[in-house]
Structure formats: structure tokens, C-alpha cells
Short mmCIF file of C-alpha atoms in Angstrom, two decimals:
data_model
loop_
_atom_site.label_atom_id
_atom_site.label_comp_id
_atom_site.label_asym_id
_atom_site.label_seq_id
_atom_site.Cartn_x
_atom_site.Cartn_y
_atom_site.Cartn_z
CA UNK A 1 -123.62 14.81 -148.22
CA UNK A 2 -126.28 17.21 -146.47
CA UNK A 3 -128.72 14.49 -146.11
CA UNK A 4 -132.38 14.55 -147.51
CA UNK A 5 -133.40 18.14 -148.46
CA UNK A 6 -136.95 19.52 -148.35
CA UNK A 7 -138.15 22.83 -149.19
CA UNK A 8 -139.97 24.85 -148.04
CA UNK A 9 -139.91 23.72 -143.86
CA UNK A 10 -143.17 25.82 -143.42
CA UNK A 11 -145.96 26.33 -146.23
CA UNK A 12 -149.41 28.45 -145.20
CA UNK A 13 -151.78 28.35 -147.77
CA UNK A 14 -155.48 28.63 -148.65
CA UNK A 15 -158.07 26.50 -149.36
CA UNK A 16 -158.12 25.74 -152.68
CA UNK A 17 -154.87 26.60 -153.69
CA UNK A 18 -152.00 24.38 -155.15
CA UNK A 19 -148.93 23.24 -152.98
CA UNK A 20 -146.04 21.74 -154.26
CA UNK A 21 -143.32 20.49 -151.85
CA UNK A 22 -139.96 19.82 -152.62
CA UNK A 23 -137.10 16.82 -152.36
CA UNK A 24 -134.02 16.18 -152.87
CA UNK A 25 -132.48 12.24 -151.84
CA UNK A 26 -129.41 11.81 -150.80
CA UNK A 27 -127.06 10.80 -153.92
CA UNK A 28 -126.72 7.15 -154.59
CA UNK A 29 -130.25 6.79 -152.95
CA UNK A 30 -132.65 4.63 -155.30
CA UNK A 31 -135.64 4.60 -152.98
CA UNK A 32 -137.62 7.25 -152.25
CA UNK A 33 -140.78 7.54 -149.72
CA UNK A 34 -142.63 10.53 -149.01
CA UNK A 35 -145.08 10.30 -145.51
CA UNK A 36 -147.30 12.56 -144.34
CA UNK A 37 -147.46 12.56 -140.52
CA UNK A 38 -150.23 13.65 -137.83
CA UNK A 39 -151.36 13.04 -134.31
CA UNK A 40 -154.68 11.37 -135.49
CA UNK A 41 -153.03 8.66 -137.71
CA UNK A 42 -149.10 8.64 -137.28
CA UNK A 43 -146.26 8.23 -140.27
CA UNK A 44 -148.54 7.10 -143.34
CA UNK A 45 -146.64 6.04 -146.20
CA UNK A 46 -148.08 8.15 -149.01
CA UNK A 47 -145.99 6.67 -152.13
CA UNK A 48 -142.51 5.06 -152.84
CA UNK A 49 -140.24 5.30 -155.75
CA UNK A 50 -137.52 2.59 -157.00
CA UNK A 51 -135.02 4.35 -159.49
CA UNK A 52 -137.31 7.24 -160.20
CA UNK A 53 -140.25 4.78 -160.61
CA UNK A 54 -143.27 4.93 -158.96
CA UNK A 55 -143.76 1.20 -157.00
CA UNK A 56 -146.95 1.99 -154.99
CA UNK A 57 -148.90 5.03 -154.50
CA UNK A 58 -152.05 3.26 -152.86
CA UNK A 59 -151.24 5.56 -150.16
CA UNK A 60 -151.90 8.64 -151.68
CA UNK A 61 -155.42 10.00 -150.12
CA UNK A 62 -157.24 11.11 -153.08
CA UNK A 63 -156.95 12.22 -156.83
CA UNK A 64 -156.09 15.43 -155.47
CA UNK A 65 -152.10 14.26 -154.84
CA UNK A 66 -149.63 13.60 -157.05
CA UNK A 67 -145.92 12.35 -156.85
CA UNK A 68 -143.57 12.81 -159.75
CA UNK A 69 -139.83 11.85 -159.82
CA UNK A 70 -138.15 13.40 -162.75
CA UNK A 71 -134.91 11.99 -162.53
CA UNK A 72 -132.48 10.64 -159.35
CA UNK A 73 -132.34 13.79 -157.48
CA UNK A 74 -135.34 15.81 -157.50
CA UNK A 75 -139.08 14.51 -156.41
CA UNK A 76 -142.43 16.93 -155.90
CA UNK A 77 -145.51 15.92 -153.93
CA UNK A 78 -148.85 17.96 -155.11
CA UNK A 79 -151.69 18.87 -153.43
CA UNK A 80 -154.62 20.42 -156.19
CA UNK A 81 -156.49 21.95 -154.88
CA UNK A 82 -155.34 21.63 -151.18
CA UNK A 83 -157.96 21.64 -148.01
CA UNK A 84 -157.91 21.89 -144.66
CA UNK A 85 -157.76 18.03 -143.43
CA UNK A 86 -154.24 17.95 -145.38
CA UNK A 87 -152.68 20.28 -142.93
CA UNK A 88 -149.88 17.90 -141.72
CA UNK A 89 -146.41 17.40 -141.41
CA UNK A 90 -144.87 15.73 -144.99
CA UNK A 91 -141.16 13.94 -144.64
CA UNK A 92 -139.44 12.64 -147.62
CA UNK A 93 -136.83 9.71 -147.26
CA UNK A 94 -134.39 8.09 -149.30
CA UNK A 95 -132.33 4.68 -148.79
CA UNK A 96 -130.58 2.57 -151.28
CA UNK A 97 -132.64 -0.36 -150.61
CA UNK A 98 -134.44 -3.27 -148.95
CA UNK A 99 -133.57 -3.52 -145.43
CA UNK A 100 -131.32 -0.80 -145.44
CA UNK A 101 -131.57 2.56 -143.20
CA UNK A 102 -134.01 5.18 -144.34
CA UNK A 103 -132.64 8.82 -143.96
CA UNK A 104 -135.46 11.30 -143.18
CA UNK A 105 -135.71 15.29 -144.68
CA UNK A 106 -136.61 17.47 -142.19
CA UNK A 107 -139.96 17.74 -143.24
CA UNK A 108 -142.63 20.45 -144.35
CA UNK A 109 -145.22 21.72 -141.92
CA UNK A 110 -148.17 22.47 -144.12
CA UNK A 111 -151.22 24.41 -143.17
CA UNK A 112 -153.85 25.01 -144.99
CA UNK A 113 -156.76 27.70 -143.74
CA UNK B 1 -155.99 0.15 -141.15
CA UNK B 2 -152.43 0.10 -139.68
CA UNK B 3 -149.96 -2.52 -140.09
CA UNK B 4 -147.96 -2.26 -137.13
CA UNK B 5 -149.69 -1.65 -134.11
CA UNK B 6 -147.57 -0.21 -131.17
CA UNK B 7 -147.95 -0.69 -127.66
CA UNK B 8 -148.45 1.26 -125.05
CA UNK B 9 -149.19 4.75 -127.04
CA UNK B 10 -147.79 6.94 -124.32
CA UNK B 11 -145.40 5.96 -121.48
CA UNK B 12 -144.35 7.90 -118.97
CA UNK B 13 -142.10 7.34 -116.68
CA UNK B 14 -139.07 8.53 -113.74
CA UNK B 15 -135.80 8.60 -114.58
CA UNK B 16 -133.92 4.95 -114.07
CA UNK B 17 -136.80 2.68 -114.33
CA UNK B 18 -137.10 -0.20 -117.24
CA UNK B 19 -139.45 -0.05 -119.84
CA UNK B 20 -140.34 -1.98 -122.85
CA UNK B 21 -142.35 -1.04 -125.98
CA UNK B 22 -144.39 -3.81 -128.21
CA UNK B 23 -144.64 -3.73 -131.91
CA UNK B 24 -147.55 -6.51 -133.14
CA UNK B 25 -148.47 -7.19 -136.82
CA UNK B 26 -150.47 -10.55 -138.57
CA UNK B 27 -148.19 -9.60 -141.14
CA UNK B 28 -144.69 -11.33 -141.63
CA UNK B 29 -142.08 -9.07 -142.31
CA UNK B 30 -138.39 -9.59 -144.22
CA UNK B 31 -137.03 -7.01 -141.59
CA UNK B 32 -138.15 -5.04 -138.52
CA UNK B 33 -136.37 -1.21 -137.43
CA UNK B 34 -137.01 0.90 -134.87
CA UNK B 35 -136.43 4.43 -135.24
CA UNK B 36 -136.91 7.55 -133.05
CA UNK B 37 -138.36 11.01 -133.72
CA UNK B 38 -137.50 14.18 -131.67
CA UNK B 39 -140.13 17.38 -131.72
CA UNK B 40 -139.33 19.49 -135.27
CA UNK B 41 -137.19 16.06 -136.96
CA UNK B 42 -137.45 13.15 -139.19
CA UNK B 43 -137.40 9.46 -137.66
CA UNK B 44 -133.65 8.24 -136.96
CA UNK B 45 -132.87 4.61 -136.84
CA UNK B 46 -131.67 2.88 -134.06
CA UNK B 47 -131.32 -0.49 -135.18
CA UNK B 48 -132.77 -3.36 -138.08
CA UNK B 49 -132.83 -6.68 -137.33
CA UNK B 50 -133.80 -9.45 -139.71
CA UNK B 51 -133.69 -12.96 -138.18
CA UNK B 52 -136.53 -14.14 -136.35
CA UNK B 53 -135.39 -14.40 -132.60
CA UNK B 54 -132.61 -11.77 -133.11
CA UNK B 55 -132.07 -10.38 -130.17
CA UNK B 56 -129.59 -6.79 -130.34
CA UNK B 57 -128.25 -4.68 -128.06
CA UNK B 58 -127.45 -1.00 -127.88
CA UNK B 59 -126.32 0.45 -124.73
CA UNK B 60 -129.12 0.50 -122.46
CA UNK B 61 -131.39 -0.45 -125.32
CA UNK B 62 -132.17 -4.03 -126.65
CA UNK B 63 -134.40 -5.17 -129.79
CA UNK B 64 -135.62 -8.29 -130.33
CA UNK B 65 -137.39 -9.61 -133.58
CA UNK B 66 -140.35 -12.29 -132.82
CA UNK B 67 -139.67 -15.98 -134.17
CA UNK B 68 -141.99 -16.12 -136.68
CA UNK B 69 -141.26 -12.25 -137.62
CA UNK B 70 -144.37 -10.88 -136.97
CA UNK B 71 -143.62 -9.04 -133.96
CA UNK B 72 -141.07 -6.87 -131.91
CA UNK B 73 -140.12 -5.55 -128.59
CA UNK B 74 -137.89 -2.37 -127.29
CA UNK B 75 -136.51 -2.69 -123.89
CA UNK B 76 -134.96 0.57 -122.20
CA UNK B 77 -132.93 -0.36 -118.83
CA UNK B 78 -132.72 2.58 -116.28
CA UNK B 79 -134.02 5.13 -118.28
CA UNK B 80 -132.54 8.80 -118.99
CA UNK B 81 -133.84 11.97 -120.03
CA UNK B 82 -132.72 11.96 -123.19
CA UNK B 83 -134.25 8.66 -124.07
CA UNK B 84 -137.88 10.80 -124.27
CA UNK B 85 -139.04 10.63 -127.85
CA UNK B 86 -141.62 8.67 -130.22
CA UNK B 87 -140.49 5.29 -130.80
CA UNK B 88 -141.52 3.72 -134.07
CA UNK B 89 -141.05 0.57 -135.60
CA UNK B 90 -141.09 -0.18 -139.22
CA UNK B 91 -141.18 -2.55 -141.48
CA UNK B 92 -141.44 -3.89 -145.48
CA UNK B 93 -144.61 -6.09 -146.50
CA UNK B 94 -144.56 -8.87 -148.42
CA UNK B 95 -140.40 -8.40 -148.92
CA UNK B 96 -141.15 -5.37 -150.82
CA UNK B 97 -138.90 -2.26 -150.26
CA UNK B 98 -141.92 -0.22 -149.02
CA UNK B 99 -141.35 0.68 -145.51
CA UNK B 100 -144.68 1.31 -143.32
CA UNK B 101 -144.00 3.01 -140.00
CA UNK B 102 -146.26 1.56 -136.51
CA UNK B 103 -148.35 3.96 -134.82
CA UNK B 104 -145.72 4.91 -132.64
CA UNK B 105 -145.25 5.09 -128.30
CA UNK B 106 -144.39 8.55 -127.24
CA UNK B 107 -142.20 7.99 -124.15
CA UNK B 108 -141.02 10.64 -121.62
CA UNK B 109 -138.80 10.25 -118.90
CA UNK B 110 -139.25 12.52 -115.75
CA UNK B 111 -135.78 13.74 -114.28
#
């Protein structure tokens, strides 16, 4: 398996704009977390996903961000319309479940001007 | 308001000395795992441990889980080079499979 996929690794946009990033879990993978990450406040946990179900999402910032999970092996994360204080790095992970290891994407830089 | 809180928040330190990082919560937690994150990459995982008073080892590294499960503690003996990364430890609430991630220790060891 190639591991967690996201897409794109880099995303510049403006102010006002809509992003939409991009995962793919590894297969067999029934949990799914996506994080946003900064020096000011760490690895937040934005929202998680149990078999394509959303669990929790009191992580997600502000009405602005939404998480969808179509089916087992594609999830978007997006930002309408984006601003500057979300510039930030955004991983996705999957596992198969409680207590088990979570596999990280490489993440998306996002910056928005 | 942060779960996990790590200390210290940066460490750094010369090549072969000991060093161990804290991870505190008021929370109880069904499991604790540490990962680390190098510049440009995701968290890996180093190790979970779920008893309270576990103690693991690996290599130079040993976790231990708190008794009551509230708390853990990295220990590096004689530290390399390549151990310099951000530590963070992480951990499910309320037995839930969410996973929430401690504010980290950035570590760097000086050849």
C-alpha cells in the first residue's frame, strides 16, 4: 500500500477563495482524522470519521469548514471562503481502530494571502 | 484548551546525554502513544502502551504510562543526532477512537 495520500502538498490561494484538500486512507482503514497543524497551537484534531461517518467534528474552527467522506477511500476538507489565519499545515490519518497506530499523509501546506 | 500538555517545549541538548520528556493530562486515557515528526512529514509512532504502570522499551528509548493513566514520560539514554525531532504524545478521551495529539517538545541534539 502507498500509505495515506494527500493532494495537493502545496496550495497558495487568496483570500476569499475556496480550498478543497484531498485524502485518500490506507485500504482496510475505518478511521479517519484530519489535523491541522501550526507553531501557535500544535496538531489540533479538526474531525474524525468511523466507517465513512462523521463521530466528532467539534474541532472544526468555524462554519467556514467542512469534512465529507463519500465512501471508504476518498475524504475532502473545505475551507469557504478561506482567510489568512487558516494558513497551516493539514495531515490526514487513517487507522483501523481504537488503540491502534495512526498512519499520517504527508500533509498540505496551505497559504492563504 | 489542550488535553495533553507536554513538557519541556524545547530541549536542547549535546550528543550522549539523557533526557526525558513529560506528557500530563486530568484526563484518563484507554491508551497513551508517542509519536515523532521530522521537518516536511506526518507524526510516526514509536510506541502505545495501555496499562497503567507499563513501562516499554525501545533501544535507547523507554515509555512509561502513569498508574492511574493520566500521565506519561519519554526517556532518551545517551542521545544521538538523529533522535532530534518533535515528540508528541497522544491519546483517546473518554475510550473513544478520537486521537488528540499533546503540544509537543521539539528536541535537538548537538553533535
Amino acid at each position: 500500500d502507498a500509505g495515506v495520500i494527500q493532494s495537493p502538498r502545496h496550495e497558495v490561494t487568496e483570500m476569499g477563495q475556496e480550498v478543497t484538500l484531498r485524502c485518500k486512507p490506507i485500504s482496510g482503514h475505518n478511521s479517519l482524522f484530519w489535523y491541522r497543524q501550526t507553531m501557535m497551537r500544535g496538531l489540533e484534531l479538526l474531525i474524525y470519521f468511523n466507517n465513512n461517518v462523521p463521530i466528532d467534528d467539534s474541532g472544526m474552527p468555524e462554519d467556514r469548514f467542512s469534512a465529507k467522506m463519500p465512501n471508504a477511500s476518498f475524504s475532502t476538507l473545505k475551507i469557504q471562503p478561506s482567510e489568512p489565519r487558516d494558513s497551516a499545515v493539514y495531515f490526514c490519518a487513517s487507522r483501523t481502530g481504537l488503540n491502534t497506530e495512526a498512519f499520517f499523509g504527508q500533509g498540505t501546506r496551505l497559504t492563504v494571502v | 484548551t489542550q488535553l495533553l500538555e507536554q513538557s519541556p517545549q524545547f530541549l536542547s541538548i549535546q550528543e550522549g546525554e539523557n533526557l526525558t520528556v513529560y506528557c500530563n493530562s486530568s484526563s484518563v486515557f484507554s491508551s497513551l502513544q508517542w509519536y515523532r515528526q521530522e521537518p516536511g512529514e506526518g507524526p510516526v509512532l514509536l510506541v502505545t502502551v495501555v496499562t497503567g504502570g507499563e513501562v516499554k522499551k525501545l533501544k535507547r528509548l523507554t515509555f512509561q504510562f502513569g498508574d492511574a493513566r493520566k500521565d506519561s514520560s519519554l526517556h532518551i539514554t545517551a542521545a544521538q543526532p538523529g533522535d532530534t525531532g518533535l515528540y508528541l504524545c497522544a491519546g483517546g478521551k473518554d475510550g473513544a477512537n478520537n486521537l488528540f495529539f499533546g503540544t509537543g517538545t521539539r528536541l535537538t541534539v548537538i553533535p
